[in-house]
Amino acid sequence: MQEDVLKYIKKHNLLTEGDVCILALSGGADSTALAYIMHSIADVYSLKLKAIHINHGIRGDEADRDADFTAKLCERLNIKYDIIYVDVPSYASLNKLSVEEAARILRYKSLYEAALKFYFKDDTEKIKKFSDISDLYKTDVFNNRVKIAVAHNKDDNAETVIMQLIRGTGLKGLSGMKAAAGMIIRPLLCAERVQIEKYLKQEGRGFVTDSTNLSTDYTRNRIRHNIIPELKEINQSAIDNINKAAEIISDTFDYLDRKVYNIIDRHMLEEEERISIPIEVLKKQPHIITAHIIRLMIARACHSLKDIASVHIDGIEALMDMQVGKSIDLPYNLRAERTYESLCIYRKDKHCNNKNIFIKMSDGSIRELSGGKMFEITVFDYIYGMEIPHSDVLKWFDADIIGSDYEVRYRKTGDFIRLEKVGRKTVKSYMADEKIPARDRGDIPLLVKGSEVVWIVGKRINERFKIHENTKKILQIRYIK
Amino acid sequence: MQEDVLKYIKKHNLLTEGDVCILALSGGADSTALAYIMHSIADVYSLKLKAIHINHGIRGDEADRDADFTAKLCERLNIKYDIIYVDVPSYASLNKLSVEEAARILRYKSLYEAALKFYFKDDTEKIKKFSDISDLYKTDVFNNRVKIAVAHNKDDNAETVIMQLIRGTGLKGLSGMKAAAGMIIRPLLCAERVQIEKYLKQEGRGFVTDSTNLSTDYTRNRIRHNIIPELKEINQSAIDNINKAAEIISDTFDYLDRKVYNIIDRHMLEEEERISIPIEVLKKQPHIITAHIIRLMIARACHSLKDIASVHIDGIEALMDMQVGKSIDLPYNLRAERTYESLCIYRKDKHCNNKNIFIKMSDGSIRELSGGKMFEITVFDYIYGMEIPHSDVLKWFDADIIGSDYEVRYRKTGDFIRLEKVGRKTVKSYMADEKIPARDRGDIPLLVKGSEVVWIVGKRINERFKIHENTKKILQIRYIK
């Protein structure tokens, strides 16, 4: 067993020399085996082990029994440990969560906090800085030197796959659990539950049994007790085979994900909660990739995919062939809209408004931006002494300085303008200084050359493009709302 | 129900105007619904319907009851029908198959034969020509105008997915059934069994129940009766969700398959049962693609993937990093070998022998081909009158005519040579005329420039590259076995 686990750890690079390893220890068979095995291989990696036992505040005496068992186990193995008390019932009712979901969240939160305390010791500043639980899925907080080992096994993984399969999910859900996810490592994911129990028996190791295991997570327990045994009777390698299928799906998902990230890195435009991508780019992709991109866009816009079903994805895909301005509503107060050149997903309480739609304008042409905003461009000779118009919506620029590669779009990070006296200033700080409300800032069109803003429409123009005594040609731009 | 089916047929282009449609009709709920529905939409597509009922020679009286029921149903709907008798038990014992597998094969064979007879009428020549059952999965035999409609529904598909999941399979297996596979169409794959039964009840239609349904296909029936109902209790949309997951996996598989075909069309070399691909090409791909390519190579080499497990795929992948000549044995008497530049899969009773390994040789260099065959190249000035050597393994060529872009490889389709008096001749016909046994033809090295063969090593040289009176430099090539 140790050898298998060690091989698995090596294969997936779960540990590196000198790592801090936090063990999540319930006292059940899996985590007890995890403790023994990690203890037995601690020297191989010079691990600094620390065990965390979480008392969920649910099971009264039984919870105390488990804490006692864990404490004794850790003392015998000479592993430092903490018993952490969390109040699952209160947290669940406060956050309107199921008991299982609340327990899961508090468990990982406690483990993460233990990791912070262990690594940063008494540096409360640092602990506070990194206290966001989402960092659990990153590895850089601790320079990848702290791991949280949990005791999931192949049976847990098979249960997850079946749960996801009947719940309705994409490839990601069917991928099951990973050997490593951020700081979390799963060294026992190479073993089936029977193997783990056999190992404990052979070694003469006791463990405790959680009586609520039979009742808490309804779906998982039904799958564990009614489905899995039947599947194993039909095919004794069922668990193993489901794990292998999940691995193939996981590899496939990763492959597609890389492809998709490649595409969105180049083409997706994101500002606050407005995400858009050129329809031309989406249309070149097969359905499977388009759907993946759309899912990612929604995830970016609302940081969740929980209630997004294939009907939404299909609906958004269908928008691509509809006329400009058509939209569909999505969960989380989101809306997807087909704009002039892009597919745009945004919060309904904001606007899409051609957000980030690039419009190239050539001399003399008029081109409509979806949303009805227009720019009229005229070029004519400058005769010295001509009176420069004073208007917020009609501006003159030196046509030779501005050249032809200008465009109209909404603001992006890095945009700057050059103002008289003030000099170079970011659009962000200009807008802040002008007290333009944050929610309106993205709706102001900008005439730009790359990151340099020529005209913050309705407001200032860039000093560099102004008419001066040597100007030969005037580029006049009129903004019609 | 009709509308749903019609929509599904349209979505997947299952039918075209004027199609011949063979209905597989057992008399059970699904196929009875299929008959009613296809009959009701026959006018929409101007279908020519024909029903086939197969008596498997297993169930005695009950089979007669089913045949009677089917006959009456077809007469009522005015659909032409045939009752076909097959002897499943004999076929099973003769071919060492399970009863279910034998029944499945004979069922599809009968349907295909019925299609042939219906389409080609009495043209026995044509019927014989296309009698290979594997044509069932092509659509060109009947110019895509004949379809075989089978009554698989969403429940069947979910069962298949679960079966494959626990059996251990790749993405293809997890894709479940397709709306169309060659001539076979599955119009009811958009409906769950309960919907079909509800439809029959509403319309007041009877059907027969196959009592062996409960006993024949052990695995499927256990899944049908023990697993599926439990999954539906946990999540009432389980069947639908499993079908959706299968569709996503199927789309993903198709996407990867296109990628892989793209690669192998350009790089895979195949001759008889020897398949090879440059390692350089494989190494550029992620594991998921490499594994897919290797599976396809095996499928090409032995026309089956039944006993190929991931251990074989992993083993073959590992070969890429081993030294030339390393090999592993596979099922079906196959062997995978790492050759000089390629990964090669071949039948053990043949040889791999650097099959199709391209070796570029530059003047003066000696480079070993894996397998120990060597070519020694020397260049020197030609002095008029030098005696041209007469040897099967040492040849002189005009160095200026041959240039530098020659290479040594084994034969490929399209190879030709120019011979004195005879003129241009394909290598294939040369070898045939010379009575070189077919199995040896691939082992003869060829010195080539593109498709033009300079030297069939050990045999003839191309007239165009011979030494002549104006030759200035000689390219001497010595072949050392």
Coordinates of C-alpha atoms in Angstrom, one line a residue, chain B residues 5 32 78 84-85 95 115 120 138 167 170 178-180 191 196 217 258 265 270 274 309 334 350 393 446 460:
Chain B
V5 CA -39.5 12.7 -33.0
T32 CA -44.5 -0.6 -31.8
N78 CA -50.6 -1.1 -44.5
I84 CA -37.3 -13.6 -40.9
Y85 CA -36.3 -16.7 -39.1
N95 CA -19.1 -18.9 -33.5
A115 CA -32.4 -3.5 -47.2
F120 CA -31.8 -4.0 -55.5
K138 CA -21.5 3.0 -44.6
R167 CA -16.6 -2.0 -18.3
G170 CA -12.5 5.5 -23.6
K178 CA -25.7 8.0 -32.0
A179 CA -28.9 9.3 -33.7
A180 CA -27.4 7.9 -37.0
A191 CA -37.6 9.9 -25.8
I196 CA -43.0 6.0 -25.1
D217 CA -28.5 -9.8 -21.6
R258 CA -11.1 14.9 -36.5
D265 CA -3.6 11.5 -42.8
E270 CA 0.4 2.1 -43.6
R274 CA 2.4 -2.5 -40.8
A309 CA -6.3 -1.9 -22.5
L334 CA 0.8 -7.7 -32.8
K350 CA 5.9 -10.3 -40.4
V393 CA 24.6 -4.1 -53.9
L446 CA 14.3 1.7 -52.4
R460 CA 17.2 -2.7 -61.2

